[in-house]
């Protein structure tokens, strides 16, 4: 009898986490590394949020909470959905987890059986397909490349749906491309979904607040209220308030799904960290000034990075609508040789050679399901990004 489970054999460690760890190890060993592989804002958590956490600790809010979250935070999340998304969720239709990641995990564990299919548009966030596999389902990858602006078309969505399709995972703005679906593009997809009542929608809205005008964020249950009873609207404080380490995500959805997810959570982590829940309450209900400040900084950096990368021969860098990533194509560099004679046959070769030659850590496109590309996180200072892009340019010019 094997010791390790079959479930484990179906997944791989997160490539983004692995590359970020490798870059950190190289840095610790004294190499001059610029890490642009991690998916977290480089700003500190706003001071009012940190103060709320200290207060919660000093007031002794240190015991387990209800598995679905404190009543105060659930009420604040319901109010947030009403205020910002026009979505009407009762606090009992809301739950809090240890990051958006655990929300997704709970939802998939609570609903998937062997043979159930989950449509995952690619490029995808690295965790979606593996979480589906871990929960026993089958990811059905639906590629959407540069030609379609990294957005799936209604026709392709309709063609991917089968009687076994249980979920569509929808992520706008997207990690890794930053591509966002405007209202019309989203409505075209919801029209397809309305014709397939067995398909649920898992909308991962974690980058909601990092969206650049004229693009305007919208979410499926808001665009098509007819989908509300089969949509899980997922969000969190990690990206919106620079709180990746606090591990608070949340979701709104139909009561029976929220109750099922809460059962899974009650048998795994019990509840999200109590102190972090009080901090998240302050993030959602306190001063919102951080959001606009961070958005302005990310917009400036997006334009800086797109401008510098797109000017490099062989690189084609589209302009994203949101998030803090660019996902340039390196089609023009495939087949070339590095100065030490290695062939760039795939995007993984490019990212590895780039790291070795210049110390710039990025993530190769194959990790996200669409190649040949690489993902650059621009959650770094303007000076760091400028230096990184110059190193990338110098590296590309050495390729022959
Ligand atoms: C698309 C997407 N969804 C969800 C998450 C999970 O975020 P967290 O678990 O920190 O809330 C991430 C984090 O990188 C992400 O990029």
GROMACS .gro file of C-alpha atoms and ligand atoms in nm:
model
  416
    1UNK     CA    1   0.000   0.000   0.000
    2UNK     CA    2   0.160   0.334  -0.103
    3UNK     CA    3   0.210   0.582   0.179
    4UNK     CA    4   0.132   0.896  -0.022
    5UNK     CA    5  -0.220   0.943  -0.153
    6UNK     CA    6  -0.348   0.926  -0.509
    7UNK     CA    7  -0.485   1.278  -0.457
    8UNK     CA    8  -0.132   1.407  -0.398
    9UNK     CA    9  -0.012   1.243  -0.718
   10UNK     CA   10  -0.269   1.446  -0.913
   11UNK     CA   11  -0.114   1.782  -0.819
   12UNK     CA   12   0.221   1.964  -0.823
   13UNK     CA   13   0.365   2.228  -0.590
   14UNK     CA   14   0.266   2.583  -0.689
   15UNK     CA   15   0.523   2.695  -0.953
   16UNK     CA   16   0.493   3.060  -0.849
   17UNK     CA   17   0.567   2.974  -0.487
   18UNK     CA   18   0.861   2.754  -0.598
   19UNK     CA   19   1.015   3.024  -0.821
   20UNK     CA   20   0.972   3.289  -0.552
   21UNK     CA   21   1.144   3.058  -0.302
   22UNK     CA   22   1.428   2.992  -0.548
   23UNK     CA   23   1.478   3.366  -0.603
   24UNK     CA   24   1.480   3.425  -0.226
   25UNK     CA   25   1.742   3.149  -0.182
   26UNK     CA   26   1.964   3.301  -0.454
   27UNK     CA   27   1.932   3.641  -0.287
   28UNK     CA   28   2.022   3.493   0.052
   29UNK     CA   29   2.329   3.339  -0.115
   30UNK     CA   30   2.443   3.686  -0.217
   31UNK     CA   31   2.318   3.710  -0.578
   32UNK     CA   32   2.179   4.041  -0.705
   33UNK     CA   33   1.817   3.930  -0.755
   34UNK     CA   34   1.511   4.131  -0.858
   35UNK     CA   35   1.207   3.922  -0.766
   36UNK     CA   36   0.909   3.990  -0.990
   37UNK     CA   37   0.748   3.649  -0.948
   38UNK     CA   38   0.531   3.690  -0.639
   39UNK     CA   39   0.166   3.792  -0.650
   40UNK     CA   40   0.151   4.037  -0.365
   41UNK     CA   41   0.132   4.414  -0.332
   42UNK     CA   42   0.462   4.562  -0.213
   43UNK     CA   43   0.286   4.825   0.004
   44UNK     CA   44   0.246   4.787   0.380
   45UNK     CA   45  -0.102   4.710   0.514
   46UNK     CA   46  -0.275   5.045   0.590
   47UNK     CA   47  -0.198   5.170   0.943
   48UNK     CA   48  -0.563   5.180   1.056
   49UNK     CA   49  -0.589   4.807   0.976
   50UNK     CA   50  -0.272   4.722   1.166
   51UNK     CA   51  -0.394   4.929   1.462
   52UNK     CA   52  -0.725   4.739   1.461
   53UNK     CA   53  -0.534   4.412   1.486
   54UNK     CA   54  -0.330   4.537   1.780
   55UNK     CA   55  -0.651   4.653   1.950
   56UNK     CA   56  -0.816   4.316   1.891
   57UNK     CA   57  -0.519   4.140   2.044
   58UNK     CA   58  -0.513   4.368   2.348
   59UNK     CA   59  -0.888   4.332   2.394
   60UNK     CA   60  -0.843   3.956   2.408
   61UNK     CA   61  -1.023   3.865   2.086
   62UNK     CA   62  -0.810   3.557   2.077
   63UNK     CA   63  -1.053   3.267   2.083
   64UNK     CA   64  -1.208   3.063   1.803
   65UNK     CA   65  -1.482   3.235   1.611
   66UNK     CA   66  -1.783   3.079   1.443
   67UNK     CA   67  -1.652   2.869   1.151
   68UNK     CA   68  -1.810   3.101   0.892
   69UNK     CA   69  -1.659   3.410   1.057
   70UNK     CA   70  -1.751   3.669   1.320
   71UNK     CA   71  -2.104   3.813   1.288
   72UNK     CA   72  -1.947   4.161   1.261
   73UNK     CA   73  -1.726   4.069   0.965
   74UNK     CA   74  -2.000   3.874   0.785
   75UNK     CA   75  -2.232   4.174   0.817
   76UNK     CA   76  -1.957   4.405   0.685
   77UNK     CA   77  -1.898   4.174   0.388
   78UNK     CA   78  -2.271   4.165   0.308
   79UNK     CA   79  -2.268   4.547   0.323
   80UNK     CA   80  -1.961   4.557   0.095
   81UNK     CA   81  -2.132   4.337  -0.165
   82UNK     CA   82  -2.439   4.564  -0.157
   83UNK     CA   83  -2.238   4.889  -0.168
   84UNK     CA   84  -1.976   4.802  -0.428
   85UNK     CA   85  -2.133   4.529  -0.638
   86UNK     CA   86  -2.509   4.581  -0.612
   87UNK     CA   87  -2.534   4.224  -0.475
   88UNK     CA   88  -2.786   4.142  -0.209
   89UNK     CA   89  -2.641   3.874   0.023
   90UNK     CA   90  -2.767   3.820   0.377
   91UNK     CA   91  -2.487   3.768   0.635
   92UNK     CA   92  -2.591   3.400   0.644
   93UNK     CA   93  -2.505   3.383   0.272
   94UNK     CA   94  -2.149   3.497   0.341
   95UNK     CA   95  -1.849   3.309   0.480
   96UNK     CA   96  -1.493   3.399   0.576
   97UNK     CA   97  -1.193   3.172   0.515
   98UNK     CA   98  -0.816   3.166   0.545
   99UNK     CA   99  -0.762   3.355   0.221
  100UNK     CA  100  -0.948   3.347  -0.107
  101UNK     CA  101  -0.751   3.030  -0.164
  102UNK     CA  102  -0.936   2.845   0.110
  103UNK     CA  103  -1.270   2.979  -0.013
  104UNK     CA  104  -1.203   2.816  -0.350
  105UNK     CA  105  -1.083   2.499  -0.187
  106UNK     CA  106  -1.394   2.476   0.033
  107UNK     CA  107  -1.623   2.534  -0.265
  108UNK     CA  108  -1.459   2.268  -0.482
  109UNK     CA  109  -1.432   2.015  -0.198
  110UNK     CA  110  -1.798   2.070  -0.114
  111UNK     CA  111  -1.927   2.018  -0.468
  112UNK     CA  112  -1.702   1.799  -0.684
  113UNK     CA  113  -1.731   1.426  -0.741
  114UNK     CA  114  -1.516   1.214  -0.974
  115UNK     CA  115  -1.610   1.290  -1.334
  116UNK     CA  116  -1.737   1.641  -1.260
  117UNK     CA  117  -1.587   1.893  -1.498
  118UNK     CA  118  -1.474   2.246  -1.417
  119UNK     CA  119  -1.407   2.488  -1.703
  120UNK     CA  120  -1.087   2.680  -1.637
  121UNK     CA  121  -1.004   2.952  -1.892
  122UNK     CA  122  -0.630   2.972  -1.967
  123UNK     CA  123  -0.408   3.153  -1.890
  124UNK     CA  124  -0.525   3.057  -1.541
  125UNK     CA  125  -0.411   3.123  -1.188
  126UNK     CA  126  -0.184   2.824  -1.117
  127UNK     CA  127  -0.395   2.691  -0.830
  128UNK     CA  128  -0.727   2.645  -1.014
  129UNK     CA  129  -0.658   2.322  -1.206
  130UNK     CA  130  -0.475   2.158  -0.917
  131UNK     CA  131  -0.745   2.247  -0.666
  132UNK     CA  132  -1.002   2.093  -0.899
  133UNK     CA  133  -0.790   1.777  -0.927
  134UNK     CA  134  -0.734   1.759  -0.553
  135UNK     CA  135  -1.111   1.774  -0.500
  136UNK     CA  136  -1.152   1.484  -0.743
  137UNK     CA  137  -1.285   1.681  -1.041
  138UNK     CA  138  -1.154   1.722  -1.393
  139UNK     CA  139  -1.030   2.062  -1.510
  140UNK     CA  140  -1.134   2.141  -1.867
  141UNK     CA  141  -0.885   2.399  -1.989
  142UNK     CA  142  -1.027   2.658  -2.228
  143UNK     CA  143  -0.737   2.848  -2.389
  144UNK     CA  144  -0.768   3.218  -2.470
  145UNK     CA  145  -0.450   3.361  -2.619
  146UNK     CA  146  -0.318   3.701  -2.714
  147UNK     CA  147  -0.541   3.713  -3.027
  148UNK     CA  148  -0.858   3.728  -2.816
  149UNK     CA  149  -0.707   3.962  -2.556
  150UNK     CA  150  -0.679   3.659  -2.323
  151UNK     CA  151  -1.061   3.650  -2.300
  152UNK     CA  152  -1.271   3.344  -2.379
  153UNK     CA  153  -1.543   3.389  -2.638
  154UNK     CA  154  -1.909   3.296  -2.584
  155UNK     CA  155  -1.878   3.045  -2.868
  156UNK     CA  156  -1.578   2.870  -2.708
  157UNK     CA  157  -1.753   2.865  -2.371
  158UNK     CA  158  -2.065   2.708  -2.520
  159UNK     CA  159  -1.853   2.445  -2.695
  160UNK     CA  160  -1.672   2.352  -2.371
  161UNK     CA  161  -1.990   2.290  -2.168
  162UNK     CA  162  -2.099   1.927  -2.131
  163UNK     CA  163  -2.366   1.761  -1.914
  164UNK     CA  164  -2.085   1.699  -1.658
  165UNK     CA  165  -1.984   2.066  -1.631
  166UNK     CA  166  -2.036   2.177  -1.273
  167UNK     CA  167  -1.845   2.506  -1.258
  168UNK     CA  168  -1.695   2.778  -1.471
  169UNK     CA  169  -1.411   2.951  -1.290
  170UNK     CA  170  -1.415   3.316  -1.391
  171UNK     CA  171  -1.137   3.559  -1.297
  172UNK     CA  172  -1.145   3.925  -1.401
  173UNK     CA  173  -0.912   4.110  -1.383
  174UNK     CA  174  -0.702   3.801  -1.429
  175UNK     CA  175  -0.390   3.660  -1.276
  176UNK     CA  176  -0.162   3.618  -1.480
  177UNK     CA  177  -0.270   3.844  -1.770
  178UNK     CA  178  -0.445   4.138  -1.603
  179UNK     CA  179  -0.715   4.104  -1.872
  180UNK     CA  180  -1.060   4.215  -1.763
  181UNK     CA  181  -1.408   4.151  -1.902
  182UNK     CA  182  -1.615   4.468  -1.944
  183UNK     CA  183  -1.990   4.455  -1.897
  184UNK     CA  184  -2.071   4.370  -2.260
  185UNK     CA  185  -1.810   4.095  -2.283
  186UNK     CA  186  -1.931   3.948  -1.954
  187UNK     CA  187  -2.296   3.970  -2.058
  188UNK     CA  188  -2.216   3.769  -2.372
  189UNK     CA  189  -2.082   3.493  -2.143
  190UNK     CA  190  -2.370   3.509  -1.896
  191UNK     CA  191  -2.612   3.464  -2.186
  192UNK     CA  192  -2.444   3.133  -2.263
  193UNK     CA  193  -2.455   3.033  -1.896
  194UNK     CA  194  -2.826   3.112  -1.870
  195UNK     CA  195  -2.886   2.842  -2.130
  196UNK     CA  196  -2.705   2.579  -1.916
  197UNK     CA  197  -2.871   2.562  -1.574
  198UNK     CA  198  -2.640   2.286  -1.444
  199UNK     CA  199  -2.333   2.513  -1.461
  200UNK     CA  200  -2.237   2.714  -1.153
  201UNK     CA  201  -2.012   3.018  -1.170
  202UNK     CA  202  -1.719   3.067  -0.937
  203UNK     CA  203  -1.623   3.430  -0.984
  204UNK     CA  204  -1.283   3.511  -0.837
  205UNK     CA  205  -1.301   3.889  -0.791
  206UNK     CA  206  -0.983   3.922  -0.586
  207UNK     CA  207  -0.839   4.195  -0.817
  208UNK     CA  208  -1.163   4.398  -0.820
  209UNK     CA  209  -1.004   4.714  -0.686
  210UNK     CA  210  -0.695   4.702  -0.905
  211UNK     CA  211  -0.878   4.798  -1.225
  212UNK     CA  212  -0.777   5.087  -1.448
  213UNK     CA  213  -1.019   5.329  -1.617
  214UNK     CA  214  -1.173   5.323  -1.870
  215UNK     CA  215  -1.212   4.956  -1.772
  216UNK     CA  216  -1.480   4.912  -1.507
  217UNK     CA  217  -1.497   4.604  -1.293
  218UNK     CA  218  -1.820   4.400  -1.293
  219UNK     CA  219  -1.910   4.056  -1.161
  220UNK     CA  220  -2.138   3.787  -1.309
  221UNK     CA  221  -2.422   3.786  -1.051
  222UNK     CA  222  -2.443   4.165  -1.084
  223UNK     CA  223  -2.449   4.162  -1.465
  224UNK     CA  224  -2.702   3.876  -1.478
  225UNK     CA  225  -2.910   3.853  -1.158
  226UNK     CA  226  -3.060   3.535  -1.301
  227UNK     CA  227  -2.729   3.365  -1.217
  228UNK     CA  228  -2.730   3.467  -0.851
  229UNK     CA  229  -2.863   3.132  -0.726
  230UNK     CA  230  -2.575   2.947  -0.891
  231UNK     CA  231  -2.289   3.190  -0.846
  232UNK     CA  232  -2.024   3.200  -0.576
  233UNK     CA  233  -1.879   3.551  -0.562
  234UNK     CA  234  -1.528   3.522  -0.415
  235UNK     CA  235  -1.317   3.809  -0.290
  236UNK     CA  236  -1.069   3.893  -0.016
  237UNK     CA  237  -0.855   4.158   0.146
  238UNK     CA  238  -0.513   4.028   0.028
  239UNK     CA  239  -0.481   4.233  -0.289
  240UNK     CA  240  -0.726   4.515  -0.217
  241UNK     CA  241  -0.566   4.620   0.114
  242UNK     CA  242  -0.213   4.473   0.088
  243UNK     CA  243  -0.299   4.199   0.338
  244UNK     CA  244  -0.160   3.880   0.180
  245UNK     CA  245  -0.009   3.757   0.505
  246UNK     CA  246  -0.325   3.807   0.711
  247UNK     CA  247  -0.505   3.532   0.519
  248UNK     CA  248  -0.862   3.657   0.494
  249UNK     CA  249  -1.084   3.574   0.197
  250UNK     CA  250  -1.460   3.561   0.174
  251UNK     CA  251  -1.751   3.467  -0.048
  252UNK     CA  252  -2.118   3.532  -0.100
  253UNK     CA  253  -2.345   3.266  -0.244
  254UNK     CA  254  -2.663   3.066  -0.200
  255UNK     CA  255  -2.715   2.950   0.157
  256UNK     CA  256  -2.690   2.577   0.084
  257UNK     CA  257  -2.349   2.621  -0.078
  258UNK     CA  258  -2.221   2.851   0.199
  259UNK     CA  259  -2.341   2.601   0.462
  260UNK     CA  260  -2.167   2.314   0.279
  261UNK     CA  261  -1.843   2.510   0.253
  262UNK     CA  262  -1.867   2.597   0.622
  263UNK     CA  263  -1.895   2.227   0.704
  264UNK     CA  264  -1.573   2.158   0.510
  265UNK     CA  265  -1.401   2.445   0.688
  266UNK     CA  266  -1.523   2.333   1.030
  267UNK     CA  267  -1.336   2.006   0.972
  268UNK     CA  268  -1.017   2.167   0.842
  269UNK     CA  269  -0.909   2.508   0.978
  270UNK     CA  270  -1.220   2.569   1.199
  271UNK     CA  271  -1.214   2.944   1.137
  272UNK     CA  272  -0.993   3.213   0.989
  273UNK     CA  273  -0.755   3.379   1.239
  274UNK     CA  274  -0.960   3.585   1.486
  275UNK     CA  275  -0.719   3.882   1.493
  276UNK     CA  276  -0.709   3.890   1.112
  277UNK     CA  277  -1.088   3.894   1.101
  278UNK     CA  278  -1.094   4.210   1.318
  279UNK     CA  279  -0.829   4.364   1.093
  280UNK     CA  280  -1.036   4.275   0.784
  281UNK     CA  281  -1.341   4.436   0.944
  282UNK     CA  282  -1.147   4.762   0.973
  283UNK     CA  283  -1.021   4.724   0.613
  284UNK     CA  284  -1.378   4.692   0.481
  285UNK     CA  285  -1.545   4.952   0.702
  286UNK     CA  286  -1.267   5.205   0.778
  287UNK     CA  287  -1.098   5.466   0.562
  288UNK     CA  288  -1.081   5.348   0.198
  289UNK     CA  289  -0.809   5.593   0.090
  290UNK     CA  290  -0.548   5.318   0.039
  291UNK     CA  291  -0.739   5.166  -0.254
  292UNK     CA  292  -0.718   5.474  -0.479
  293UNK     CA  293  -0.356   5.542  -0.381
  294UNK     CA  294  -0.248   5.187  -0.461
  295UNK     CA  295  -0.444   5.184  -0.786
  296UNK     CA  296  -0.274   5.507  -0.901
  297UNK     CA  297   0.070   5.364  -0.821
  298UNK     CA  298  -0.005   5.036  -0.999
  299UNK     CA  299  -0.139   5.221  -1.305
  300UNK     CA  300   0.181   5.427  -1.329
  301UNK     CA  301   0.390   5.111  -1.300
  302UNK     CA  302   0.179   4.927  -1.556
  303UNK     CA  303   0.244   5.200  -1.812
  304UNK     CA  304   0.614   5.205  -1.725
  305UNK     CA  305   0.657   4.829  -1.761
  306UNK     CA  306   0.440   4.788  -2.072
  307UNK     CA  307   0.630   5.073  -2.240
  308UNK     CA  308   0.973   4.930  -2.161
  309UNK     CA  309   0.893   4.564  -2.238
  310UNK     CA  310   0.692   4.623  -2.554
  311UNK     CA  311   0.984   4.817  -2.701
  312UNK     CA  312   1.212   4.510  -2.679
  313UNK     CA  313   1.248   4.330  -3.015
  314UNK     CA  314   1.087   3.984  -2.989
  315UNK     CA  315   0.855   4.079  -2.702
  316UNK     CA  316   0.491   4.173  -2.748
  317UNK     CA  317   0.339   4.316  -2.431
  318UNK     CA  318  -0.036   4.382  -2.431
  319UNK     CA  319  -0.183   4.648  -2.201
  320UNK     CA  320  -0.377   4.487  -1.914
  321UNK     CA  321  -0.701   4.625  -1.771
  322UNK     CA  322  -0.618   4.544  -1.409
  323UNK     CA  323  -0.428   4.343  -1.146
  324UNK     CA  324  -0.050   4.400  -1.120
  325UNK     CA  325   0.084   4.164  -1.384
  326UNK     CA  326   0.184   4.179  -1.748
  327UNK     CA  327   0.195   3.865  -1.957
  328UNK     CA  328   0.410   3.941  -2.263
  329UNK     CA  329   0.449   3.703  -2.552
  330UNK     CA  330   0.806   3.598  -2.637
  331UNK     CA  331   0.712   3.426  -2.962
  332UNK     CA  332   0.978   3.637  -3.137
  333UNK     CA  333   1.252   3.493  -2.916
  334UNK     CA  334   1.172   3.123  -2.940
  335UNK     CA  335   1.447   2.930  -3.122
  336UNK     CA  336   1.718   3.183  -3.040
  337UNK     CA  337   2.039   3.102  -2.849
  338UNK     CA  338   2.179   3.248  -2.530
  339UNK     CA  339   2.534   3.381  -2.517
  340UNK     CA  340   2.646   3.048  -2.365
  341UNK     CA  341   2.484   2.851  -2.646
  342UNK     CA  342   2.158   2.729  -2.492
  343UNK     CA  343   1.850   2.725  -2.711
  344UNK     CA  344   1.537   2.906  -2.596
  345UNK     CA  345   1.296   2.632  -2.703
  346UNK     CA  346   1.019   2.709  -2.450
  347UNK     CA  347   0.919   2.989  -2.220
  348UNK     CA  348   1.058   2.791  -1.923
  349UNK     CA  349   1.403   2.809  -2.090
  350UNK     CA  350   1.363   3.185  -2.128
  351UNK     CA  351   1.268   3.247  -1.763
  352UNK     CA  352   1.547   3.018  -1.635
  353UNK     CA  353   1.815   3.176  -1.856
  354UNK     CA  354   1.690   3.525  -1.768
  355UNK     CA  355   1.716   3.451  -1.396
  356UNK     CA  356   2.060   3.303  -1.433
  357UNK     CA  357   2.202   3.577  -1.654
  358UNK     CA  358   2.040   3.885  -1.500
  359UNK     CA  359   1.895   3.790  -1.161
  360UNK     CA  360   1.542   3.891  -1.270
  361UNK     CA  361   1.289   3.635  -1.143
  362UNK     CA  362   0.968   3.602  -1.346
  363UNK     CA  363   0.732   3.309  -1.405
  364UNK     CA  364   0.724   3.115  -1.734
  365UNK     CA  365   0.393   3.103  -1.922
  366UNK     CA  366   0.353   2.724  -1.929
  367UNK     CA  367   0.280   2.743  -1.553
  368UNK     CA  368  -0.037   2.934  -1.644
  369UNK     CA  369  -0.135   2.723  -1.944
  370UNK     CA  370  -0.057   2.957  -2.236
  371UNK     CA  371   0.284   2.980  -2.404
  372UNK     CA  372   0.526   3.121  -2.504
  373UNK     CA  373   0.487   3.400  -2.249
  374UNK     CA  374   0.618   3.507  -1.914
  375UNK     CA  375   0.452   3.681  -1.622
  376UNK     CA  376   0.602   3.989  -1.463
  377UNK     CA  377   0.454   4.119  -1.139
  378UNK     CA  378   0.492   4.496  -1.126
  379UNK     CA  379   0.426   4.516  -0.753
  380UNK     CA  380   0.768   4.675  -0.703
  381UNK     CA  381   0.911   5.028  -0.697
  382UNK     CA  382   0.944   5.227  -1.020
  383UNK     CA  383   1.324   5.221  -0.986
  384UNK     CA  384   1.329   4.842  -0.938
  385UNK     CA  385   1.098   4.790  -1.236
  386UNK     CA  386   1.304   5.018  -1.457
  387UNK     CA  387   1.622   4.833  -1.365
  388UNK     CA  388   1.454   4.494  -1.421
  389UNK     CA  389   1.322   4.592  -1.764
  390UNK     CA  390   1.665   4.723  -1.866
  391UNK     CA  391   1.819   4.392  -1.760
  392UNK     CA  392   1.553   4.202  -1.958
  393UNK     CA  393   1.625   4.418  -2.263
  394UNK     CA  394   2.000   4.368  -2.233
  395UNK     CA  395   1.945   3.992  -2.200
  396UNK     CA  396   1.718   3.975  -2.505
  397UNK     CA  397   1.976   4.165  -2.712
  398UNK     CA  398   2.235   3.895  -2.633
  399UNK     CA  399   2.009   3.627  -2.788
  400UNK     CA  400   2.104   3.532  -3.142
  401LIG     C1  401  -0.650   3.493  -0.898
  401LIG     C2  402  -0.625   3.472  -0.754
  401LIG     N1  403  -0.722   3.422  -0.678
  401LIG     C3  404  -0.705   3.400  -0.546
  401LIG     C4  405  -0.584   3.426  -0.486
  401LIG     C5  406  -0.572   3.393  -0.339
  401LIG     O1  407  -0.545   3.500  -0.260
  401LIG     P1  408  -0.556   3.487  -0.101
  401LIG     O2  409  -0.562   3.343  -0.067
  401LIG     O3  410  -0.435   3.555  -0.050
  401LIG     O4  411  -0.684   3.558  -0.064
  401LIG     C6  412  -0.478   3.476  -0.562
  401LIG     C7  413  -0.345   3.497  -0.500
  401LIG     O5  414  -0.243   3.509  -0.565
  401LIG     C8  415  -0.499   3.501  -0.699
  401LIG     O6  416  -0.403   3.553  -0.776
   0.00000   0.00000   0.00000
